[in-house]
PDB file of C-alpha atoms in Angstrom:
ATOM      1  CA  MET A   1       2.392   3.192  27.426  1.00 59.00           C
ATOM      2  CA  LYS A   2       1.347   2.058  23.959  1.00 76.00           C
ATOM      3  CA  GLU A   3       3.665   2.765  21.054  1.00 85.00           C
ATOM      4  CA  LYS A   4       2.453   5.213  18.455  1.00 96.00           C
ATOM      5  CA  ILE A   5       1.295   3.818  15.131  1.00 99.00           C
ATOM      6  CA  ASP A   6       0.748   6.283  12.285  1.00 99.00           C
ATOM      7  CA  ILE A   7      -1.082   5.844   8.986  1.00 99.00           C
ATOM      8  CA  VAL A   8       0.315   7.064   5.668  1.00 99.00           C
ATOM      9  CA  PHE A   9      -1.628   7.632   2.448  1.00 98.00           C
ATOM     10  CA  THR A  10      -0.505   8.585  -1.034  1.00 96.00           C
ATOM     11  CA  TRP A  11      -3.219  10.516  -2.842  1.00 96.00           C
ATOM     12  CA  VAL A  12      -3.737  12.402  -6.075  1.00 93.00           C
ATOM     13  CA  ASP A  13      -6.707  14.149  -7.650  1.00 90.00           C
ATOM     14  CA  GLY A  14      -6.216  13.500 -11.347  1.00 85.00           C
ATOM     15  CA  SER A  15      -9.060  15.877 -12.245  1.00 84.00           C
ATOM     16  CA  ASP A  16      -7.180  18.896 -10.861  1.00 89.00           C
ATOM     17  CA  PRO A  17      -6.340  21.245 -13.816  1.00 89.00           C
ATOM     18  CA  ASN A  18      -3.121  22.448 -12.166  1.00 91.00           C
ATOM     19  CA  TRP A  19      -1.957  18.881 -11.671  1.00 91.00           C
ATOM     20  CA  GLN A  20      -2.931  17.997 -15.256  1.00 87.00           C
ATOM     21  CA  LYS A  21      -0.973  20.951 -16.629  1.00 89.00           C
ATOM     22  CA  LYS A  22       2.109  19.740 -14.814  1.00 91.00           C
ATOM     23  CA  ALA A  23       1.531  16.105 -15.806  1.00 89.00           C
ATOM     24  CA  LYS A  24       1.265  16.947 -19.523  1.00 87.00           C
ATOM     25  CA  GLN A  25       4.961  17.761 -19.561  1.00 91.00           C
ATOM     26  CA  TYR A  26       5.856  14.180 -18.643  1.00 90.00           C
ATOM     27  CA  MET A  27       3.126  11.908 -19.945  1.00 84.00           C
ATOM     28  CA  PRO A  28       0.512  11.744 -22.715  1.00 75.00           C
ATOM     29  CA  GLU A  29      -2.906  13.050 -21.714  1.00 67.00           C
ATOM     30  CA  LYS A  30      -4.343   9.576 -22.256  1.00 66.00           C
ATOM     31  CA  GLU A  31      -1.982   8.204 -19.617  1.00 66.00           C
ATOM     32  CA  PHE A  32      -2.625  10.737 -16.867  1.00 59.00           C
ATOM     33  CA  ALA A  33      -6.349  10.478 -17.507  1.00 56.00           C
ATOM     34  CA  ASP A  34      -6.286   6.743 -16.871  1.00 54.00           C
ATOM     35  CA  ARG A  35      -7.849   4.860 -13.979  1.00 55.00           C
ATOM     36  CA  ARG A  36      -4.810   5.139 -11.699  1.00 59.00           C
ATOM     37  CA  PHE A  37      -5.475   8.855 -11.220  1.00 66.00           C
ATOM     38  CA  ARG A  38      -9.279   8.700 -11.143  1.00 66.00           C
ATOM     39  CA  GLU A  39     -10.772  10.421  -8.095  1.00 70.00           C
ATOM     40  CA  TRP A  40     -14.216   9.027  -7.397  1.00 78.00           C
ATOM     41  CA  GLY A  41     -15.277  10.378  -4.052  1.00 87.00           C
ATOM     42  CA  THR A  42     -14.670   7.430  -1.737  1.00 93.00           C
ATOM     43  CA  PHE A  43     -11.579   8.677   0.102  1.00 96.00           C
ATOM     44  CA  LYS A  44     -13.530  10.244   2.967  1.00 97.00           C
ATOM     45  CA  TYR A  45     -15.129   6.877   3.679  1.00 98.00           C
ATOM     46  CA  VAL A  46     -11.670   5.395   4.226  1.00 98.00           C
ATOM     47  CA  PHE A  47     -11.218   7.942   7.013  1.00 99.00           C
ATOM     48  CA  ARG A  48     -14.624   7.061   8.423  1.00 99.00           C
ATOM     49  CA  SER A  49     -13.590   3.409   8.476  1.00 99.00           C
ATOM     50  CA  ILE A  50     -10.409   4.296  10.366  1.00 99.00           C
ATOM     51  CA  GLU A  51     -12.293   6.341  12.936  1.00 98.00           C
ATOM     52  CA  LYS A  52     -14.873   3.581  13.397  1.00 98.00           C
ATOM     53  CA  TYR A  53     -12.559   0.587  13.540  1.00 98.00           C
ATOM     54  CA  ALA A  54      -9.070   1.914  14.431  1.00 98.00           C
ATOM     55  CA  SER A  55      -9.528   4.915  16.704  1.00 97.00           C
ATOM     56  CA  TRP A  56      -6.160   4.036  18.262  1.00 98.00           C
ATOM     57  CA  ALA A  57      -4.304   5.357  15.189  1.00 98.00           C
ATOM     58  CA  ASN A  58      -1.951   8.117  16.310  1.00 98.00           C
ATOM     59  CA  HIS A  59      -1.688  10.377  13.260  1.00 99.00           C
ATOM     60  CA  ILE A  60      -2.654  10.277   9.587  1.00 99.00           C
ATOM     61  CA  TYR A  61      -0.366  11.667   6.893  1.00 99.00           C
ATOM     62  CA  ILE A  62      -1.476  12.263   3.296  1.00 99.00           C
ATOM     63  CA  ILE A  63       1.380  12.505   0.800  1.00 99.00           C
ATOM     64  CA  THR A  64       0.302  14.571  -2.187  1.00 98.00           C
ATOM     65  CA  ASP A  65       1.486  17.085  -4.780  1.00 97.00           C
ATOM     66  CA  ASN A  66       0.254  20.512  -3.676  1.00 96.00           C
ATOM     67  CA  GLN A  67      -3.288  19.162  -3.320  1.00 97.00           C
ATOM     68  CA  CYS A  68      -5.776  18.589  -0.527  1.00 97.00           C
ATOM     69  CA  PRO A  69      -9.131  16.765  -0.436  1.00 96.00           C
ATOM     70  CA  ASP A  70     -11.819  19.469  -0.344  1.00 95.00           C
ATOM     71  CA  TRP A  71     -13.609  17.778   2.555  1.00 97.00           C
ATOM     72  CA  LEU A  72     -10.544  17.433   4.801  1.00 98.00           C
ATOM     73  CA  ASN A  73     -10.494  19.356   8.083  1.00 98.00           C
ATOM     74  CA  LEU A  74      -6.925  20.591   8.368  1.00 96.00           C
ATOM     75  CA  ASP A  75      -7.667  22.051  11.796  1.00 98.00           C
ATOM     76  CA  ASN A  76      -7.700  18.500  13.130  1.00 98.00           C
ATOM     77  CA  PRO A  77      -4.327  17.952  14.848  1.00 98.00           C
ATOM     78  CA  LYS A  78      -4.394  14.236  13.962  1.00 98.00           C
ATOM     79  CA  VAL A  79      -4.054  14.731  10.202  1.00 99.00           C
ATOM     80  CA  SER A  80      -1.372  16.385   8.058  1.00 99.00           C
ATOM     81  CA  ILE A  81      -0.822  17.049   4.374  1.00 99.00           C
ATOM     82  CA  VAL A  82       2.725  16.181   3.292  1.00 99.00           C
ATOM     83  CA  ASP A  83       3.842  17.748   0.029  1.00 98.00           C
ATOM     84  CA  HIS A  84       6.192  15.816  -2.238  1.00 98.00           C
ATOM     85  CA  LYS A  85       8.908  18.414  -1.795  1.00 98.00           C
ATOM     86  CA  GLU A  86       9.001  17.707   1.949  1.00 98.00           C
ATOM     87  CA  ILE A  87      10.217  14.144   1.437  1.00 98.00           C
ATOM     88  CA  ILE A  88      11.621  13.910  -2.102  1.00 98.00           C
ATOM     89  CA  ASP A  89      14.743  15.681  -3.328  1.00 97.00           C
ATOM     90  CA  GLU A  90      13.962  18.555  -5.693  1.00 97.00           C
ATOM     91  CA  LYS A  91      16.015  17.019  -8.508  1.00 97.00           C
ATOM     92  CA  TYR A  92      13.462  14.193  -8.795  1.00 97.00           C
ATOM     93  CA  LEU A  93      10.413  16.487  -8.893  1.00 98.00           C
ATOM     94  CA  PRO A  94       7.804  16.678 -10.120  1.00 97.00           C
ATOM     95  CA  THR A  95       7.061  12.997  -9.830  1.00 97.00           C
ATOM     96  CA  PHE A  96       3.982  11.093 -10.880  1.00 94.00           C
ATOM     97  CA  ASN A  97       5.588   7.800  -9.935  1.00 95.00           C
ATOM     98  CA  SER A  98       3.945   6.047  -6.988  1.00 95.00           C
ATOM     99  CA  ASN A  99       7.041   3.906  -6.495  1.00 96.00           C
ATOM    100  CA  VAL A 100       9.262   6.939  -5.972  1.00 98.00           C
ATOM    101  CA  ILE A 101       6.747   8.491  -3.589  1.00 98.00           C
ATOM    102  CA  GLN A 102       6.291   5.431  -1.375  1.00 98.00           C
ATOM    103  CA  LEU A 103      10.003   4.632  -1.292  1.00 98.00           C
ATOM    104  CA  ASN A 104      10.480   8.009   0.421  1.00 98.00           C
ATOM    105  CA  ALA A 105       7.608   7.725   2.905  1.00 98.00           C
ATOM    106  CA  HIS A 106       9.932   7.297   5.882  1.00 98.00           C
ATOM    107  CA  LYS A 107      11.171  10.875   5.435  1.00 98.00           C
ATOM    108  CA  ILE A 108       7.868  12.367   6.612  1.00 99.00           C
ATOM    109  CA  PRO A 109       8.732  14.783   9.449  1.00 98.00           C
ATOM    110  CA  GLY A 110       7.496  13.416  12.771  1.00 98.00           C
ATOM    111  CA  LEU A 111       6.508   9.996  11.413  1.00 99.00           C
ATOM    112  CA  SER A 112       6.371   7.322  14.116  1.00 98.00           C
ATOM    113  CA  ASP A 113       8.767   4.370  14.080  1.00 98.00           C
ATOM    114  CA  LYS A 114       5.819   2.096  13.306  1.00 99.00           C
ATOM    115  CA  PHE A 115       3.411   3.040  10.541  1.00 99.00           C
ATOM    116  CA  ILE A 116       0.903   1.528   8.126  1.00 99.00           C
ATOM    117  CA  ILE A 117       0.731   2.452   4.447  1.00 99.00           C
ATOM    118  CA  PHE A 118      -2.772   2.631   2.982  1.00 98.00           C
ATOM    119  CA  ASN A 119      -3.849   3.293  -0.580  1.00 94.00           C
ATOM    120  CA  ASP A 120      -6.884   5.517  -0.984  1.00 93.00           C
ATOM    121  CA  ASP A 121      -8.986   2.541  -2.088  1.00 93.00           C
ATOM    122  CA  MET A 122      -8.309   0.440   1.025  1.00 97.00           C
ATOM    123  CA  PHE A 123     -10.936   0.352   3.770  1.00 98.00           C
ATOM    124  CA  LEU A 124     -11.165  -1.150   7.214  1.00 98.00           C
ATOM    125  CA  ASN A 125     -14.195  -3.398   7.455  1.00 98.00           C
ATOM    126  CA  ALA A 126     -14.229  -4.626  11.060  1.00 97.00           C
ATOM    127  CA  PRO A 127     -12.759  -3.659  14.437  1.00 98.00           C
ATOM    128  CA  VAL A 128      -8.970  -3.976  14.391  1.00 98.00           C
ATOM    129  CA  LYS A 129      -6.422  -3.788  17.176  1.00 97.00           C
ATOM    130  CA  GLU A 130      -2.849  -2.567  17.154  1.00 98.00           C
ATOM    131  CA  THR A 131      -1.831  -6.218  17.429  1.00 97.00           C
ATOM    132  CA  ASP A 132      -3.456  -6.930  14.068  1.00 98.00           C
ATOM    133  CA  PHE A 133      -0.631  -4.900  12.544  1.00 98.00           C
ATOM    134  CA  PHE A 134       2.236  -5.007  15.050  1.00 98.00           C
ATOM    135  CA  LYS A 135       3.064  -7.764  17.516  1.00 97.00           C
ATOM    136  CA  ASN A 136       6.237  -8.425  19.499  1.00 95.00           C
ATOM    137  CA  GLY A 137       7.502  -5.078  18.248  1.00 96.00           C
ATOM    138  CA  LEU A 138       7.339  -6.223  14.619  1.00 98.00           C
ATOM    139  CA  PRO A 139       4.928  -5.784  11.688  1.00 99.00           C
ATOM    140  CA  CYS A 140       2.393  -8.581  11.239  1.00 98.00           C
ATOM    141  CA  ASP A 141       2.936 -10.180   7.848  1.00 98.00           C
ATOM    142  CA  PHE A 142       3.442 -13.466   6.034  1.00 98.00           C
ATOM    143  CA  LEU A 143       6.371 -14.856   4.101  1.00 98.00           C
ATOM    144  CA  VAL A 144       5.098 -17.155   1.383  1.00 98.00           C
ATOM    145  CA  GLU A 145       7.371 -17.748  -1.578  1.00 97.00           C
ATOM    146  CA  ASN A 146       5.781 -17.298  -4.961  1.00 93.00           C
ATOM    147  CA  ALA A 147       7.731 -17.788  -8.174  1.00 88.00           C
ATOM    148  CA  LEU A 148       7.829 -14.794 -10.502  1.00 87.00           C
ATOM    149  CA  THR A 149       6.885 -15.514 -14.105  1.00 82.00           C
ATOM    150  CA  ALA A 150       7.446 -13.344 -17.164  1.00 78.00           C
ATOM    151  CA  SER A 151       3.697 -13.163 -17.783  1.00 77.00           C
ATOM    152  CA  ILE A 152       2.902 -11.144 -14.658  1.00 78.00           C
ATOM    153  CA  PRO A 153       2.683  -7.339 -14.794  1.00 78.00           C
ATOM    154  CA  TRP A 154       5.855  -5.535 -13.761  1.00 84.00           C
ATOM    155  CA  PHE A 155       7.922  -8.728 -14.027  1.00 87.00           C
ATOM    156  CA  LYS A 156      11.231  -6.956 -14.764  1.00 91.00           C
ATOM    157  CA  SER A 157      10.758  -4.514 -11.922  1.00 93.00           C
ATOM    158  CA  LEU A 158       9.820  -7.179  -9.380  1.00 93.00           C
ATOM    159  CA  PHE A 159      12.576  -9.478 -10.615  1.00 93.00           C
ATOM    160  CA  GLY A 160      15.041  -6.657 -10.098  1.00 94.00           C
ATOM    161  CA  ALA A 161      13.808  -6.213  -6.530  1.00 96.00           C
ATOM    162  CA  MET A 162      14.368  -9.910  -5.849  1.00 96.00           C
ATOM    163  CA  LEU A 163      17.911  -9.618  -7.196  1.00 97.00           C
ATOM    164  CA  PHE A 164      18.566  -7.020  -4.503  1.00 98.00           C
ATOM    165  CA  ILE A 165      17.025  -9.274  -1.857  1.00 98.00           C
ATOM    166  CA  ASN A 166      19.113 -12.293  -2.822  1.00 98.00           C
ATOM    167  CA  GLN A 167      22.209 -10.129  -3.016  1.00 97.00           C
ATOM    168  CA  LYS A 168      21.654  -9.085   0.607  1.00 98.00           C
ATOM    169  CA  PHE A 169      20.101 -12.165   2.234  1.00 98.00           C
ATOM    170  CA  ASN A 170      20.861 -15.892   2.299  1.00 98.00           C
ATOM    171  CA  LYS A 171      17.735 -18.021   2.026  1.00 98.00           C
ATOM    172  CA  LYS A 172      19.250 -21.088   3.710  1.00 98.00           C
ATOM    173  CA  LYS A 173      20.409 -18.980   6.653  1.00 98.00           C
ATOM    174  CA  PHE A 174      16.998 -17.322   6.897  1.00 98.00           C
ATOM    175  CA  ILE A 175      15.171 -20.651   7.133  1.00 98.00           C
ATOM    176  CA  LYS A 176      17.606 -21.924   9.749  1.00 98.00           C
ATOM    177  CA  GLU A 177      17.180 -18.826  11.905  1.00 98.00           C
ATOM    178  CA  ASN A 178      13.468 -18.224  11.211  1.00 98.00           C
ATOM    179  CA  PHE A 179      12.048 -21.712  10.728  1.00 97.00           C
ATOM    180  CA  ASN A 180       8.716 -20.893  12.396  1.00 97.00           C
ATOM    181  CA  LYS A 181       8.314 -17.790  10.269  1.00 98.00           C
ATOM    182  CA  TYR A 182       8.989 -19.645   7.036  1.00 98.00           C
ATOM    183  CA  PHE A 183       6.803 -22.650   7.845  1.00 96.00           C
ATOM    184  CA  SER A 184       4.167 -20.961  10.006  1.00 97.00           C
ATOM    185  CA  THR A 185       0.884 -22.874  10.251  1.00 96.00           C
ATOM    186  CA  LYS A 186      -0.872 -19.498  10.110  1.00 96.00           C
ATOM    187  CA  TYR A 187      -0.272 -19.393   6.366  1.00 96.00           C
ATOM    188  CA  GLY A 188      -2.626 -22.323   5.838  1.00 94.00           C
ATOM    189  CA  VAL A 189      -2.575 -24.023   2.461  1.00 94.00           C
ATOM    190  CA  GLN A 190      -0.655 -21.078   0.965  1.00 95.00           C
ATOM    191  CA  GLY A 191       2.377 -22.236   2.921  1.00 92.00           C
ATOM    192  CA  LEU A 192       2.746 -25.101   0.449  1.00 92.00           C
ATOM    193  CA  ARG A 193       4.110 -22.568  -2.029  1.00 93.00           C
ATOM    194  CA  SER A 194       7.185 -22.103   0.157  1.00 95.00           C
ATOM    195  CA  PHE A 195       7.574 -25.858   0.573  1.00 93.00           C
ATOM    196  CA  LEU A 196       7.629 -26.240  -3.209  1.00 93.00           C
ATOM    197  CA  SER A 197      10.256 -23.490  -3.416  1.00 94.00           C
ATOM    198  CA  LEU A 198      12.684 -25.295  -1.102  1.00 94.00           C
ATOM    199  CA  PRO A 199      14.752 -26.806  -3.964  1.00 95.00           C
ATOM    200  CA  TYR A 200      15.702 -23.287  -5.049  1.00 96.00           C
ATOM    201  CA  SER A 201      18.708 -21.873  -3.225  1.00 96.00           C
ATOM    202  CA  GLN A 202      17.480 -18.285  -3.505  1.00 97.00           C
ATOM    203  CA  PHE A 203      14.186 -16.581  -2.715  1.00 98.00           C
ATOM    204  CA  THR A 204      11.965 -16.930  -5.788  1.00 95.00           C
ATOM    205  CA  GLY A 205       9.551 -14.118  -4.971  1.00 96.00           C
ATOM    206  CA  PHE A 206       7.002 -13.309  -2.290  1.00 97.00           C
ATOM    207  CA  MET A 207       3.234 -13.632  -2.351  1.00 95.00           C
ATOM    208  CA  SER A 208       1.417 -10.348  -1.778  1.00 93.00           C
ATOM    209  CA  THR A 209      -2.138  -9.226  -1.131  1.00 91.00           C
ATOM    210  CA  HIS A 210      -3.534  -5.859  -2.142  1.00 87.00           C
ATOM    211  CA  TRP A 211      -4.164  -4.349   1.258  1.00 92.00           C
ATOM    212  CA  VAL A 212      -2.578  -2.130   3.886  1.00 97.00           C
ATOM    213  CA  GLN A 213       1.045  -2.752   4.821  1.00 98.00           C
ATOM    214  CA  PRO A 214       2.676  -2.211   8.250  1.00 99.00           C
ATOM    215  CA  PHE A 215       6.297  -1.078   8.303  1.00 99.00           C
ATOM    216  CA  LEU A 216       9.162  -0.227  10.578  1.00 99.00           C
ATOM    217  CA  LYS A 217      10.795   3.078   9.679  1.00 98.00           C
ATOM    218  CA  SER A 218      14.141   1.335  10.133  1.00 98.00           C
ATOM    219  CA  THR A 219      13.316  -0.940   7.178  1.00 99.00           C
ATOM    220  CA  PHE A 220      13.251   2.044   4.833  1.00 99.00           C
ATOM    221  CA  GLU A 221      16.447   3.416   6.338  1.00 99.00           C
ATOM    222  CA  ASP A 222      18.205   0.070   5.908  1.00 99.00           C
ATOM    223  CA  VAL A 223      17.101  -0.263   2.284  1.00 99.00           C
ATOM    224  CA  TRP A 224      18.346   3.227   1.479  1.00 98.00           C
ATOM    225  CA  ASN A 225      21.640   2.490   3.223  1.00 98.00           C
ATOM    226  CA  ASP A 226      22.116  -0.720   1.243  1.00 98.00           C
ATOM    227  CA  PHE A 227      20.759   0.326  -2.154  1.00 98.00           C
ATOM    228  CA  GLY A 228      20.782   4.121  -2.079  1.00 97.00           C
ATOM    229  CA  GLU A 229      22.630   4.532  -5.372  1.00 97.00           C
ATOM    230  CA  GLU A 230      20.155   2.317  -7.221  1.00 96.00           C
ATOM    231  CA  LEU A 231      17.162   4.009  -5.568  1.00 97.00           C
ATOM    232  CA  GLU A 232      18.444   7.433  -6.537  1.00 97.00           C
ATOM    233  CA  LYS A 233      18.852   6.359 -10.152  1.00 96.00           C
ATOM    234  CA  SER A 234      15.300   4.973 -10.223  1.00 96.00           C
ATOM    235  CA  SER A 235      13.952   8.163  -8.635  1.00 96.00           C
ATOM    236  CA  TYR A 236      14.651  10.073 -11.855  1.00 96.00           C
ATOM    237  CA  ASN A 237      11.699   8.236 -13.441  1.00 96.00           C
ATOM    238  CA  HIS A 238       9.033  10.942 -13.323  1.00 95.00           C
ATOM    239  CA  VAL A 239       6.413   8.387 -14.355  1.00 92.00           C
ATOM    240  CA  ARG A 240       6.209   4.687 -13.650  1.00 91.00           C
ATOM    241  CA  ASP A 241       8.396   2.454 -15.791  1.00 90.00           C
ATOM    242  CA  ALA A 242       7.801  -1.284 -15.589  1.00 88.00           C
ATOM    243  CA  ASN A 243      11.289  -1.993 -16.914  1.00 89.00           C
ATOM    244  CA  THR A 244      13.512   0.263 -14.815  1.00 92.00           C
ATOM    245  CA  ASP A 245      11.552   1.215 -11.679  1.00 94.00           C
ATOM    246  CA  ILE A 246      12.572  -0.122  -8.301  1.00 95.00           C
ATOM    247  CA  PRO A 247       9.134  -1.045  -6.942  1.00 94.00           C
ATOM    248  CA  ASP A 248       7.878   0.022  -3.535  1.00 96.00           C
ATOM    249  CA  TYR A 249       7.471  -3.723  -2.882  1.00 96.00           C
ATOM    250  CA  LEU A 250      11.211  -3.785  -2.200  1.00 98.00           C
ATOM    251  CA  MET A 251      10.570  -2.377   1.272  1.00 98.00           C
ATOM    252  CA  ARG A 252       8.251  -5.228   2.202  1.00 98.00           C
ATOM    253  CA  TYR A 253      10.503  -7.849   0.608  1.00 98.00           C
ATOM    254  CA  TYR A 254      13.464  -6.549   2.612  1.00 99.00           C
ATOM    255  CA  GLN A 255      11.469  -6.538   5.839  1.00 99.00           C
ATOM    256  CA  LEU A 256      10.431 -10.141   5.246  1.00 99.00           C
ATOM    257  CA  ALA A 257      13.875 -11.422   4.242  1.00 99.00           C
ATOM    258  CA  ALA A 258      15.388  -9.726   7.290  1.00 99.00           C
ATOM    259  CA  GLY A 259      12.962 -11.679   9.485  1.00 98.00           C
ATOM    260  CA  ASN A 260      11.508  -8.451  10.851  1.00 99.00           C
ATOM    261  CA  PHE A 261       7.904  -9.584  11.027  1.00 99.00           C
ATOM    262  CA  THR A 262       5.507 -11.640  13.112  1.00 98.00           C
ATOM    263  CA  PRO A 263       3.566 -14.327  11.176  1.00 98.00           C
ATOM    264  CA  VAL A 264      -0.121 -13.611  10.718  1.00 97.00           C
ATOM    265  CA  LYS A 265      -3.067 -15.504   9.259  1.00 95.00           C
ATOM    266  CA  ILE A 266      -3.720 -14.716   5.611  1.00 94.00           C
ATOM    267  CA  LYS A 267      -7.290 -15.980   5.449  1.00 91.00           C
ATOM    268  CA  LYS A 268     -10.057 -13.438   6.063  1.00 91.00           C
ATOM    269  CA  ARG A 269      -7.567 -10.620   6.467  1.00 94.00           C
ATOM    270  CA  SER A 270      -8.626  -8.683   3.390  1.00 96.00           C
ATOM    271  CA  LYS A 271     -10.684  -8.966   0.228  1.00 95.00           C
ATOM    272  CA  PHE A 272      -9.844  -7.522  -3.178  1.00 94.00           C
ATOM    273  CA  LEU A 273     -13.014  -6.211  -4.829  1.00 92.00           C
ATOM    274  CA  PRO A 274     -12.847  -5.063  -8.473  1.00 88.00           C
ATOM    275  CA  ILE A 275     -15.901  -2.832  -8.855  1.00 80.00           C
ATOM    276  CA  GLY A 276     -16.492  -4.276 -12.299  1.00 77.00           C
ATOM    277  CA  GLY A 277     -17.283  -7.604 -10.638  1.00 73.00           C
ATOM    278  CA  GLU A 278     -20.588  -8.836  -9.281  1.00 82.00           C
ATOM    279  CA  PHE A 279     -22.147  -6.110  -7.173  1.00 86.00           C
ATOM    280  CA  ASN A 280     -23.765  -8.645  -4.860  1.00 91.00           C
ATOM    281  CA  VAL A 281     -20.298  -9.876  -3.873  1.00 92.00           C
ATOM    282  CA  ILE A 282     -19.176  -6.316  -3.124  1.00 92.00           C
ATOM    283  CA  LYS A 283     -22.323  -5.689  -1.111  1.00 93.00           C
ATOM    284  CA  ASP A 284     -21.947  -8.914   0.843  1.00 95.00           C
ATOM    285  CA  VAL A 285     -18.351  -8.136   1.851  1.00 95.00           C
ATOM    286  CA  ILE A 286     -19.046  -4.518   2.814  1.00 94.00           C
ATOM    287  CA  THR A 287     -22.225  -5.165   4.781  1.00 92.00           C
ATOM    288  CA  ARG A 288     -20.651  -7.936   6.845  1.00 91.00           C
ATOM    289  CA  GLU A 289     -17.544  -7.824   9.029  1.00 93.00           C
ATOM    290  CA  GLU A 290     -16.097 -11.136   7.896  1.00 95.00           C
ATOM    291  CA  TYR A 291     -12.896  -9.554   6.549  1.00 96.00           C
ATOM    292  CA  LEU A 292     -10.755  -7.051   8.434  1.00 97.00           C
ATOM    293  CA  GLY A 293     -10.582  -4.915   5.326  1.00 97.00           C
ATOM    294  CA  PHE A 294     -11.246  -4.657   1.619  1.00 96.00           C
ATOM    295  CA  CYS A 295      -9.857  -2.907  -1.426  1.00 95.00           C
ATOM    296  CA  LEU A 296     -12.306  -1.319  -3.872  1.00 91.00           C
ATOM    297  CA  ASN A 297     -10.386  -1.343  -7.127  1.00 84.00           C
ATOM    298  CA  ASP A 298     -11.729   0.479 -10.180  1.00 74.00           C
ATOM    299  CA  ASP A 299      -9.126  -0.671 -12.723  1.00 67.00           C
ATOM    300  CA  SER A 300     -11.546  -3.152 -14.269  1.00 59.00           C
ATOM    301  CA  VAL A 301     -14.000  -0.507 -15.567  1.00 64.00           C
ATOM    302  CA  ASP A 302     -13.098   1.381 -18.753  1.00 67.00           C
ATOM    303  CA  ASP A 303     -16.499   2.676 -19.827  1.00 72.00           C
ATOM    304  CA  ASP A 304     -17.150   6.067 -18.187  1.00 71.00           C
ATOM    305  CA  ASN A 305     -20.926   5.700 -18.139  1.00 75.00           C
ATOM    306  CA  LEU A 306     -20.720   2.266 -16.556  1.00 75.00           C
ATOM    307  CA  PHE A 307     -18.159   3.574 -14.085  1.00 76.00           C
ATOM    308  CA  ASP A 308     -20.464   6.416 -13.009  1.00 80.00           C
ATOM    309  CA  GLU A 309     -23.309   3.969 -12.470  1.00 84.00           C
ATOM    310  CA  ILE A 310     -21.196   1.581 -10.398  1.00 81.00           C
ATOM    311  CA  LYS A 311     -19.585   4.484  -8.530  1.00 83.00           C
ATOM    312  CA  ASN A 312     -22.956   5.820  -7.399  1.00 89.00           C
ATOM    313  CA  ARG A 313     -24.125   2.401  -6.235  1.00 90.00           C
ATOM    314  CA  THR A 314     -20.870   1.825  -4.382  1.00 90.00           C
ATOM    315  CA  ILE A 315     -20.928   5.232  -2.677  1.00 93.00           C
ATOM    316  CA  ASN A 316     -24.499   4.582  -1.547  1.00 95.00           C
ATOM    317  CA  LEU A 317     -23.313   1.314  -0.044  1.00 94.00           C
ATOM    318  CA  LEU A 318     -20.417   3.021   1.744  1.00 96.00           C
ATOM    319  CA  GLU A 319     -22.751   5.725   3.013  1.00 97.00           C
ATOM    320  CA  GLU A 320     -24.958   3.047   4.549  1.00 97.00           C
ATOM    321  CA  LYS A 321     -21.974   1.424   6.270  1.00 97.00           C
ATOM    322  CA  PHE A 322     -20.312   4.687   7.322  1.00 98.00           C
ATOM    323  CA  PRO A 323     -23.137   7.255   7.630  1.00 98.00           C
ATOM    324  CA  ASN A 324     -21.478   9.508  10.197  1.00 97.00           C
ATOM    325  CA  LYS A 325     -18.971  12.207   9.366  1.00 97.00           C
ATOM    326  CA  SER A 326     -15.544  11.527  10.786  1.00 98.00           C
ATOM    327  CA  GLU A 327     -13.598  14.023  12.849  1.00 98.00           C
ATOM    328  CA  PHE A 328     -11.386  14.497   9.796  1.00 98.00           C
ATOM    329  CA  GLU A 329     -14.163  16.083   7.716  1.00 98.00           C
ATOM    330  CA  LYS A 330     -15.216  19.714   7.601  1.00 96.00           C
TER     331      LYS A 330
END
């Protein structure tokens, strides 16, 4: 019998007047109207991609704040809306902080022991198997060290997460016990980053890609057991704070440093596509099945008129690739 693997989304409709009214109490209107909360009509195509390429998925959970996509068929027993108050203590609510939300994902009632976190801009692009995400009972991932520098966004937050990791785990011991995970040939040329980090006695940071992330529920439980006091303090941040937030990346970092993963190839796994880039590149990736998945990121487009133009072209492209309604739509 195959183990159940669930999918978890975090989602917000920033155009919702009720949500905006609530958000105004905690952030300037300019901030909650920014690109992070922009709803541009592509979410249903993510579900179509899951149905087409990962029909084995057990259940889909959407974490949201008293909202629901208007196209979602809630009569489908394979999908559930999870309100913030179901997983986050009332004293931290309302929250508009994606870090706080994802750090509590494991508290979803009925969530399977193995699950994959998606963002609403992450699509499957080719047939995938359970073993693309979990193998030997562990999440498929890669541990490639990558030095943090002060110039990167969220440096203080990520640096703080690495302090927790190095407080808990010994790098030398990890390499001794997980040599083939640290120096896996599956990492290709990227593995050289770890080789160059060998002179450093502590983990310097971990390379990440902007795509879906498989997790063990026990990882979240372990992190909360080890750093619960710090996580609770960070949870009071109603909006994201690059200086004091504990980032959701901590969960992945912990899972890696604990050796709870199976090495996987990095190349051709996913493609990050800023929609402000060359449209021919976006079209080429979406119309072929060269990558297992892609992320359509709209952060690079500030002009509303240009965004609307690109949005329409992109939706037309997604409609061509995923023309059939999924079972999750009304």
